[in-house]
XYZ file of C-alpha atoms in Angstrom:
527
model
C 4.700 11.044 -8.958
C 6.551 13.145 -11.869
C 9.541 11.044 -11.465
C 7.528 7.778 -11.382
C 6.187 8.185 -14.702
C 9.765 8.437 -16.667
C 10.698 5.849 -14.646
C 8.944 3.360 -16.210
C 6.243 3.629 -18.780
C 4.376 0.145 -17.483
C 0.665 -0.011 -17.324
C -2.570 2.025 -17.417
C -1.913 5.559 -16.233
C -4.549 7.156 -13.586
C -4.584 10.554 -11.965
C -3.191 10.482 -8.219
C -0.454 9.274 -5.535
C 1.381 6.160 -5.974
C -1.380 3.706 -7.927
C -4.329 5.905 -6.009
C -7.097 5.708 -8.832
C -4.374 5.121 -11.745
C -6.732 3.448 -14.330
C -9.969 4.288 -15.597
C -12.122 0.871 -14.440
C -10.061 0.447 -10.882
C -11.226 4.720 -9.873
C -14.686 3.467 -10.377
C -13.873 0.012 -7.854
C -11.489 1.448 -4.730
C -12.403 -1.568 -2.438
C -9.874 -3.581 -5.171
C -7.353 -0.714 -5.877
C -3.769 -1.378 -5.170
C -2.298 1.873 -3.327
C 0.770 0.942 -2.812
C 3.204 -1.418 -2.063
C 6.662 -2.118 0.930
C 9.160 -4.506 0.925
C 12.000 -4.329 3.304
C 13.942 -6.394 5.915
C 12.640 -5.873 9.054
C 14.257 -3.695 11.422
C 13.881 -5.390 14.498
C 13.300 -8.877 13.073
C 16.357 -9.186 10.930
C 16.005 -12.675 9.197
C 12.146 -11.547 8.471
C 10.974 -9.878 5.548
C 7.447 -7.499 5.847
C 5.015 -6.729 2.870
C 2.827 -3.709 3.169
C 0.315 -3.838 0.453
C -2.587 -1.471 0.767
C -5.509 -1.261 -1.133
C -8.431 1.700 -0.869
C -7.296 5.272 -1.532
C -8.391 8.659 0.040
C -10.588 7.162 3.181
C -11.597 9.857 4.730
C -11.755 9.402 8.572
C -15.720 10.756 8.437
C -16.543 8.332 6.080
C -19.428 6.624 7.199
C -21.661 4.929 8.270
C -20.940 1.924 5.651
C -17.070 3.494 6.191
C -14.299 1.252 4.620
C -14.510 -2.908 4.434
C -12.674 -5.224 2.367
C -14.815 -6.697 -0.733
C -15.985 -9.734 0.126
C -16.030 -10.994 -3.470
C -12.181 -10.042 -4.649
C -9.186 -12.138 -3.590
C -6.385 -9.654 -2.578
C -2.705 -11.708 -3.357
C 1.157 -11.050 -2.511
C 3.695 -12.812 -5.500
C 6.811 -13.293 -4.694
C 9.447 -14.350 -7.696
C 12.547 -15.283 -6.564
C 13.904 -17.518 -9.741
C 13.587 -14.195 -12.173
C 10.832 -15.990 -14.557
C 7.912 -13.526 -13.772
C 5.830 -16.251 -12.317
C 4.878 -16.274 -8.593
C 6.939 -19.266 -6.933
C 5.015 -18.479 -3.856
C 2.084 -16.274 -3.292
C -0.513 -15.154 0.197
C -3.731 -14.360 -0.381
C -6.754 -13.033 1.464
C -10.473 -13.342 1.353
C -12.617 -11.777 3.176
C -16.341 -11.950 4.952
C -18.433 -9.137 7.079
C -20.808 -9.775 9.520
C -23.035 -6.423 9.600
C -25.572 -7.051 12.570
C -27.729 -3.674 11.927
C -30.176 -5.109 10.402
C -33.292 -2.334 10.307
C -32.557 -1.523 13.367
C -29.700 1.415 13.266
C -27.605 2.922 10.226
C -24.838 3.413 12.752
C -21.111 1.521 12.603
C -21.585 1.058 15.934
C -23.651 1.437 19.087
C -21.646 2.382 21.422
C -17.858 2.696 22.649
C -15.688 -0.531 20.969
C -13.384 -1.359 23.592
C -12.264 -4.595 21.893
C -13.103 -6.179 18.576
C -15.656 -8.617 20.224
C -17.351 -5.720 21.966
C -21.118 -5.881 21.490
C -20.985 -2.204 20.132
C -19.300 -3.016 17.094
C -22.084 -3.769 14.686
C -19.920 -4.287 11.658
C -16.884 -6.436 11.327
C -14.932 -8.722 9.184
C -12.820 -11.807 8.698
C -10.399 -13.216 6.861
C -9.039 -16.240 5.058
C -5.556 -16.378 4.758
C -3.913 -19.249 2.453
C -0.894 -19.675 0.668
C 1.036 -21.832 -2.487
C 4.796 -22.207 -2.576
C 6.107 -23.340 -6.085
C 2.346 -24.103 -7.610
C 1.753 -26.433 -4.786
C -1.832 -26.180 -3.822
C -2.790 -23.377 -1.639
C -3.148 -24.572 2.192
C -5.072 -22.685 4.564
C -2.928 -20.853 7.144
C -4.974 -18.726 9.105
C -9.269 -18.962 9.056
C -11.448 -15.870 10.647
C -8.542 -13.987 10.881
C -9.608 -10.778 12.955
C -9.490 -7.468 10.857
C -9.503 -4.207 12.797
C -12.150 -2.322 12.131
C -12.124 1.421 10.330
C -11.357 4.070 12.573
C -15.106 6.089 13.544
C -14.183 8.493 15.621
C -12.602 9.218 20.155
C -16.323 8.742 21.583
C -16.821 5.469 19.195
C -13.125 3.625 19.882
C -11.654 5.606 22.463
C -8.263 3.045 22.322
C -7.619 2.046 18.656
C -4.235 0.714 19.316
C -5.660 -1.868 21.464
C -7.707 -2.791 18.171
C -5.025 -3.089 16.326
C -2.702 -5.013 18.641
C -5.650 -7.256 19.009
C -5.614 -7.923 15.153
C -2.083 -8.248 14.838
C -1.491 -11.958 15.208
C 1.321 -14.228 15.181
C 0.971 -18.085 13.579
C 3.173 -21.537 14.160
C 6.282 -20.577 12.814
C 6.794 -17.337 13.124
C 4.856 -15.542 10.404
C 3.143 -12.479 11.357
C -0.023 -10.814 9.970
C -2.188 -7.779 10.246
C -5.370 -6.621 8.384
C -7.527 -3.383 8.927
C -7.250 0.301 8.929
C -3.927 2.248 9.123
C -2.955 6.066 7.848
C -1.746 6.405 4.212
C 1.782 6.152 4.403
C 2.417 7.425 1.122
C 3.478 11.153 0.974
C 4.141 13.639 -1.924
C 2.713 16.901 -3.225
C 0.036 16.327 -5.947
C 0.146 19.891 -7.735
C 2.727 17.824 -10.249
C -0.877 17.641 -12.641
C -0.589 21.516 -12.600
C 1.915 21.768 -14.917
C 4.416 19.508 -12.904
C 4.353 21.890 -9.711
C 3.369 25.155 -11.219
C 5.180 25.594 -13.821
C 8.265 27.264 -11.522
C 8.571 24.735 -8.494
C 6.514 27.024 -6.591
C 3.659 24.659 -5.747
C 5.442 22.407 -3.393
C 5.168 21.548 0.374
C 2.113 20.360 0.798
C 1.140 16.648 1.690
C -1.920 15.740 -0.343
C -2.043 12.862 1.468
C -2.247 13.987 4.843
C -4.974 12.551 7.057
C -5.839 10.254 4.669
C -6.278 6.572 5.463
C -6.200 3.075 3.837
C -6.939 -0.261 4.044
C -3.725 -2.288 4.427
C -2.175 -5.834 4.717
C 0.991 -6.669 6.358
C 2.666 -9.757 6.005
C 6.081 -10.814 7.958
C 8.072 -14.080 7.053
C 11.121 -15.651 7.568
C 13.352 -15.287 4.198
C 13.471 -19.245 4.404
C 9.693 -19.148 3.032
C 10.257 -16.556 -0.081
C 14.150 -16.899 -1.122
C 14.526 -19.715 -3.757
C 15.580 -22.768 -2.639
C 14.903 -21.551 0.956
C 18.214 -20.232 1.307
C 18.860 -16.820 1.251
C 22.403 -16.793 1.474
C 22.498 -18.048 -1.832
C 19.687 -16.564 -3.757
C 18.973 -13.924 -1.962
C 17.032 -11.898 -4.640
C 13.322 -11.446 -4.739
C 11.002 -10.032 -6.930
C 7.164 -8.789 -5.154
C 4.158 -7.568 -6.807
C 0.405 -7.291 -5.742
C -3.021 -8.227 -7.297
C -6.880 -8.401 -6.665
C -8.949 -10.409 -8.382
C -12.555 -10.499 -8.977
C -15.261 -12.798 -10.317
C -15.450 -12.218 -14.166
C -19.414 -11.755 -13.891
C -21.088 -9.582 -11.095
C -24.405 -9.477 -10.263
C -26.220 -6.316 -9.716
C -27.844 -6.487 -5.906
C -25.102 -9.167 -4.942
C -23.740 -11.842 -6.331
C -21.164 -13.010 -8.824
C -20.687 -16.231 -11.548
C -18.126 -17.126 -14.025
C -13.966 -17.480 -13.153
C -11.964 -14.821 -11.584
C -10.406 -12.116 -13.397
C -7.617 -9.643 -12.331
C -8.628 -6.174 -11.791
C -5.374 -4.194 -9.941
C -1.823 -5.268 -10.159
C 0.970 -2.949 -8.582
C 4.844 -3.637 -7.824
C 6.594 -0.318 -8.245
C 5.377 3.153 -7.224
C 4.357 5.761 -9.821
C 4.239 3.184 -12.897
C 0.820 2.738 -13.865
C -0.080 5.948 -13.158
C 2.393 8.724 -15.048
C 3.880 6.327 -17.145
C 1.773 4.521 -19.261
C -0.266 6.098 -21.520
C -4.079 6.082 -20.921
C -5.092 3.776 -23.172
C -2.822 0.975 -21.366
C -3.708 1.594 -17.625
C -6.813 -0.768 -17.644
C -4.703 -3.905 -19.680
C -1.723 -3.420 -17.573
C -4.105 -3.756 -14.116
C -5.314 -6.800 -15.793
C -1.737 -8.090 -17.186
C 0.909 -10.885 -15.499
C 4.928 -9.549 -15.370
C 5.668 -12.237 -17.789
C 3.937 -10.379 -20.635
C 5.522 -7.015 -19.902
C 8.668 -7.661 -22.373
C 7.025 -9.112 -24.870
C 4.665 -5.617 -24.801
C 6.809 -2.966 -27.586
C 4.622 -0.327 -26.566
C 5.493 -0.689 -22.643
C 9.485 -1.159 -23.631
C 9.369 2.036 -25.573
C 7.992 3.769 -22.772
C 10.801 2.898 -20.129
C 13.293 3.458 -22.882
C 12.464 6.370 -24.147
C 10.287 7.686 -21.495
C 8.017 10.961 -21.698
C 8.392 12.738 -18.620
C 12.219 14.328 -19.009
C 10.947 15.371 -22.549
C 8.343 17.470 -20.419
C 10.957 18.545 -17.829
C 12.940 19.702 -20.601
C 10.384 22.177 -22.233
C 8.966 23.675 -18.863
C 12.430 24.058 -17.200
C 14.826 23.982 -19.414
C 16.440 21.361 -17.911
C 18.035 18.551 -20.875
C 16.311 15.280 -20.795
C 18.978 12.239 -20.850
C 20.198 10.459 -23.520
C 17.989 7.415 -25.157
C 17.495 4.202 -25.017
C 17.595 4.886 -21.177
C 18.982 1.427 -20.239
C 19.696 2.670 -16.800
C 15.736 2.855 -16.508
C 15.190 -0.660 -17.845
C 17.868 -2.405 -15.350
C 15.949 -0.313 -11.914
C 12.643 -1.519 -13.222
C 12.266 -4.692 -15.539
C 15.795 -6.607 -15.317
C 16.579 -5.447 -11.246
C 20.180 -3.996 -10.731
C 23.076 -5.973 -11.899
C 26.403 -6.028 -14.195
C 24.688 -8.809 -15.321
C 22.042 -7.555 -17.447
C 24.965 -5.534 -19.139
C 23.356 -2.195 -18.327
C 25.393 1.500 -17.401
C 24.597 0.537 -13.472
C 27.770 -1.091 -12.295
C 26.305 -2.726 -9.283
C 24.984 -5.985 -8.218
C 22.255 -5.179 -5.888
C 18.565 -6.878 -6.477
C 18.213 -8.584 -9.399
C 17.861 -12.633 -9.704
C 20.310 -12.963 -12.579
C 22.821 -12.713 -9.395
C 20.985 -15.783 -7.370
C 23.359 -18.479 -7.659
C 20.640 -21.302 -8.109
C 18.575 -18.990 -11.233
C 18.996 -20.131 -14.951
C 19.572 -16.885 -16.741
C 18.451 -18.423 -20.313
C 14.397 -18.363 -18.112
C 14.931 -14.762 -16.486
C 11.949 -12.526 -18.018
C 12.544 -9.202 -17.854
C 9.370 -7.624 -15.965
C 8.060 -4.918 -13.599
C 8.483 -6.171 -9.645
C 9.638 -3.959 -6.820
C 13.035 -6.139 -6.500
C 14.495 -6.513 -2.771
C 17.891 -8.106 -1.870
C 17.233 -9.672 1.441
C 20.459 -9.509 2.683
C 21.580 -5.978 2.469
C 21.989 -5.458 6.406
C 19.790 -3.023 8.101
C 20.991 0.868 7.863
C 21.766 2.337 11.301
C 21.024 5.608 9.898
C 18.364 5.337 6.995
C 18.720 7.938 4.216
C 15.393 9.372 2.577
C 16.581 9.361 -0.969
C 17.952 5.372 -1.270
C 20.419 4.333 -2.730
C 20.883 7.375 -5.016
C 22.003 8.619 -1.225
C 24.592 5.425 -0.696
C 21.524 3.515 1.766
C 21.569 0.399 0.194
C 18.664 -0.879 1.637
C 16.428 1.751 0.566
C 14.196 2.477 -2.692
C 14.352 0.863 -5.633
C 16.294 -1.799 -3.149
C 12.679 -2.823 -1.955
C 10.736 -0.043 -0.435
C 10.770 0.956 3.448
C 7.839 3.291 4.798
C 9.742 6.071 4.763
C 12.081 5.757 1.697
C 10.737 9.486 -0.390
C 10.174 7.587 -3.740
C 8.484 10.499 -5.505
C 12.033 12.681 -5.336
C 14.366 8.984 -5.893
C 12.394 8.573 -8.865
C 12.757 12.309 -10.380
C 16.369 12.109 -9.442
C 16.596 9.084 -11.089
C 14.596 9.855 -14.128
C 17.077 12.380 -14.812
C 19.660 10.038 -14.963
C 21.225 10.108 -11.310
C 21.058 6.560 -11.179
C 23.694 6.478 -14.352
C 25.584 9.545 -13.329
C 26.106 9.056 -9.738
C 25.176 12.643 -9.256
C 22.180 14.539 -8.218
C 20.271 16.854 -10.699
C 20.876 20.422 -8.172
C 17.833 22.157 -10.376
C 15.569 19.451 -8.757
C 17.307 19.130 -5.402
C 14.557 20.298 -3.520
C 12.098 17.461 -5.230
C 8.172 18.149 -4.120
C 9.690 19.629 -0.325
C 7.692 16.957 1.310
C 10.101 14.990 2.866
C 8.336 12.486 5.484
C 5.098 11.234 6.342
C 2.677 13.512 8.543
C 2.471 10.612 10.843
C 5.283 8.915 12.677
C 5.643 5.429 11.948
C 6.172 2.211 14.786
C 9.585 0.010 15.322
C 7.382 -2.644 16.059
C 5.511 -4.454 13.712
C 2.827 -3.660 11.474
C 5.094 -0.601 11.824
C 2.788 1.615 9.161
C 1.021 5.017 11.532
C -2.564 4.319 13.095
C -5.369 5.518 11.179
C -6.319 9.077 11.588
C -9.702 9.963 13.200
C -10.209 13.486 12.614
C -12.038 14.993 9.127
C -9.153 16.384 6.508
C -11.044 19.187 6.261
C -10.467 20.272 9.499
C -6.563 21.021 8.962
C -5.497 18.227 11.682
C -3.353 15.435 11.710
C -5.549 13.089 13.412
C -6.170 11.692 16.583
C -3.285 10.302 17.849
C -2.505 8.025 20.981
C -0.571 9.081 23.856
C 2.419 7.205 23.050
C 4.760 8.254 20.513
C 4.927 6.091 17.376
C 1.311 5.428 17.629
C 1.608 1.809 19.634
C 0.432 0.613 22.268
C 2.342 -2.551 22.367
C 5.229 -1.003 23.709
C 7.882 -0.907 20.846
C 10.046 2.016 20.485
C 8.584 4.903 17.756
C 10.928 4.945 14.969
C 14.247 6.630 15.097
C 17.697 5.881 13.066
C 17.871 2.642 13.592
C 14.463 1.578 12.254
C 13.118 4.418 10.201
C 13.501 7.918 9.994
C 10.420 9.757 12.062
C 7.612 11.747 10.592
C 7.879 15.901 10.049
C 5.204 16.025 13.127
C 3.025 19.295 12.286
C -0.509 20.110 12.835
C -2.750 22.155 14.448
C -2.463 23.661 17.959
C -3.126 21.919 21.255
C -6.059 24.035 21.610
C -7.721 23.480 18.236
C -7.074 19.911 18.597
C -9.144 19.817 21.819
C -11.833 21.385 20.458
C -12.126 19.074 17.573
C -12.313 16.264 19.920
C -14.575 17.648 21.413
C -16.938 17.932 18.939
C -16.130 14.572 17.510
C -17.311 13.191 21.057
C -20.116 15.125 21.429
C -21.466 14.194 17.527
C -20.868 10.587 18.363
C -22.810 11.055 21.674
C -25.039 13.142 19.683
C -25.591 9.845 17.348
C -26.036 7.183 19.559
C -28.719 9.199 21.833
C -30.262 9.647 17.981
C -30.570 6.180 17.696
C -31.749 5.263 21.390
C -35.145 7.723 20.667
C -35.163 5.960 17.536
C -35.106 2.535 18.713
C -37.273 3.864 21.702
C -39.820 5.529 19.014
C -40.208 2.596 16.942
C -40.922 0.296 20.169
C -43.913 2.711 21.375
C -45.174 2.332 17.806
C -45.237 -0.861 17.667
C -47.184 -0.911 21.339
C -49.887 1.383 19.689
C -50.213 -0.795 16.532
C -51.086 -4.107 19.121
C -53.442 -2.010 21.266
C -54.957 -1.344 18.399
């Protein structure tokens, strides 16, 4: 997170992971908060791009009984620039509806075991809209009550939660491919930076903050045909992403909205909003377009002469690179090229290097930048393409790519030197994800099911890779897997066990309810 904000000083700065509760206004409104964002080629769809964006932070798996929906009222979007002028040329967004059948009759999620996401149990669920615009066209409506799989309650309430997810992972005409609904944080890092970046020594390191967490998350796959310009990837095969959530301008207390939309979260690369912009900038960057960044001295300043190695050097001693740190500018705002003249001798993401762009309308602007055509790595590296992977961070971003240590390394000026900074080798020593990722698309980790308070790593399905479709769990030659972990076999059992029996415990709860309430409504006739 450290190395994210002397990356790039762009937007409103916030307090945790990735853009987890970066800005004052979006920590009060998680249901629109932009976690985080993927790009890469897919690993075992090669001509198919995927888009991760996720959106609530910190869901606790115990989180009920209202647990985790989409807003119903906020538009959630995916931009894609691929002509280098900041301005979507073709975006996907989602809007949402929940049908809540409890009524006054139960405060529970659901009544009993959801074997499906039609089952009669599940009391709450939601839909989606799914449209999309391709160079300002009028959006057309691709996909309507989309099924969204629901948040993750517990063994005794959803005993098979793959099977709710493969059931909400659909495929459309064409070949796009789309999932909505719950999934594990995939995010990973040590938070303790806030303590005086790690501690003061490095010794406050190791530990996943965001273990056992869970989000909300959409996954989009298309064919590069639908997002390079021109449609032809071989040519232009440069893209620029970003996500956003609107809302109406006006809401109503007790439901309700008027007035236009406004945007309320906007995220492309990790660890910008958050560390790098001052305070007083989060909330206008959430609410700012890429085509303004530039044109923003403040911002510019902050990526050029960012603030973090000037802390780096006064706690360890450690000299911060040379200003203006051009090197910083071409990863985040221009994309990497010779063409933007910069000390990063490479043509790897930017549009300048799509043969069909006109450089005299690039914008330089913040977008995670992905070159579709770098071929898959047989053997992904963790660190990017500070390690020589090519397809890795800030080439897009793949699940398991460890951004928080690219981005220190790179703040130090690794990306200009070619060399990594030994003193901060180690980075935050957490080096995967507690959960193992799937080959097989949506390819981010189930959600977890057990409390984080309880020192597990969730309930996890019998297969490895946490599908139940069949695909292979990740190894090599799709992503690197998770560091595995948690608690014994024994401990494990027993906190199923308990989460069974307190679901039991709940749903015979709200049969003497029900049963009460029925008896007094006898006596109240009778009488």
């Amino acid at each position: 997170m450290l190395g994210g904000a002397g990356l790039y000083g762009l937007g409103p700065s916030g307090a945790v992971a990735s853009s987890h509760r970066e800005a004052p206004l979006i920590a009060a409104d998680p249901a629109v908060d932009n976690t985080d964002l993927y790009a890469f080629v897919s690993p075992d769809r090669p001509d198919y791009v995927t888009f991760v964006a996720n959106w609530i932070p910190f869901e606790e798996p115990n989180g009920g009984p209202n647990f985790y929906p989409f807003a119903t009222d906020a538009t959630y979007n995916i931009n894609v620039d691929n002509d280098g002028d900041a301005k979507p040329d073709a975006v996907f967004r989602w809007k949402f509806k929940t049908i809540d059948k409890r009524g006054t009759g139960t405060f529970l999620y659901n009544n009993g075991p959801v074997t499906s996401l039609d089952d009669e149990n599940l009391l709450v669920r939601q839909t989606y809209t799914m449209e999309s615009s391709f160079d300002g066209a009028p959006f057309k409506t691709r996909v309507s009550n989309g099924p969204v799989a629901p948040s993750r309650v517990g063994p005794a309430s959803m005993p098979d939660y793959a099977k709710l997810r493969d059931q909400a992972s659909i495929q459309l005409p064409g070949g796009w491919k789309i999932y909505a609904g719950q999934a594990d944080d995939p995010f990973f890092l040590d938070l303790r930076v806030f303590d005086l970046l790690y501690g003061g020594d490095l010794s406050e390191t190791g530990q996943d903050t965001l273990a056992g967490y869970n989000v909300n998350t959409i996954v989009l796959q298309v064919p590069f045909k639908d997002v390079a310009l021109n449609g032809d990837a071989a040519r232009n095969p440069n893209i620029g992403i970003w996500t956003t959530t609107d809302r109406p301008r006006v809401r109503i207390a007790g439901g309700g909205s008027s007035g236009d939309r406004v945007q309320v979260s906007r995220l492309g690369n990790p660890l910008v909003n958050e560390v790098v912009v001052p305070a007083g900038l989060k909330d206008a960057f959430n609410a700012s377009r890429p085509d303004q960044d530039a044109k923003n001295p403040t911002i510019v300043k902050r990526v050029t002469n960012p603030e973090v190695p000037q802390l780096i050097e006064k706690i360890y001693g450690i000299p911060a690179p040379a200003t203006p740190r051009n090197d910083l500018v071409e990863i985040f705002l221009t994309g990497i090229t010779t063409k933007a003249g910069g000390p990063i001798k490479v043509d790897l993401n930017s549009q300048l290097d799509n043969k069909d762009v006109n450089p005299k309308r690039f914008v330089p602007s913040e977008q995670l930048r992905l070159n579709l055509t770098v071929p898959v790595t047989a053997e992904p590296n963790r660190l990017g393409v500070l390690a020589g992977d090519l397809q890795g961070f800030p080439n897009g971003r793949r699940l398991t790519d460890d951004v928080v240590d690219i981005e220190v390394q790179a703040l130090e000026g690794a990306a200009q030197t070619g060399k990594i900074v030994d003193a901060l080798a180690a980075g935050d020593k957490v080096d995967a994800n507690d959960q193992e990722f799937s080959g097989t698309f949506p390819y981010v980790a189930l959600p977890n099911g057990v409390g984080v308070n309880t020192g597990g790593d969730g309930v996890k399905p019998a297969a490895a890779g946490g599908s139940s479709s069949g695909g292979p769990a990740l190894t090599p030659a799709g992503f690197a897997s998770g560091s595995g972990g948690g608690m014994p076999a024994t401990i494990a059992a027993a906190a199923v066990g308990v989460a069974a029996s307190a679901g039991l415990g709940l749903l015979v709860l709200a049969w003497l309810w029900r049963r009460r309430v029925r008896l007094a409504d006898q006596r109240t006739q009778r009488f």
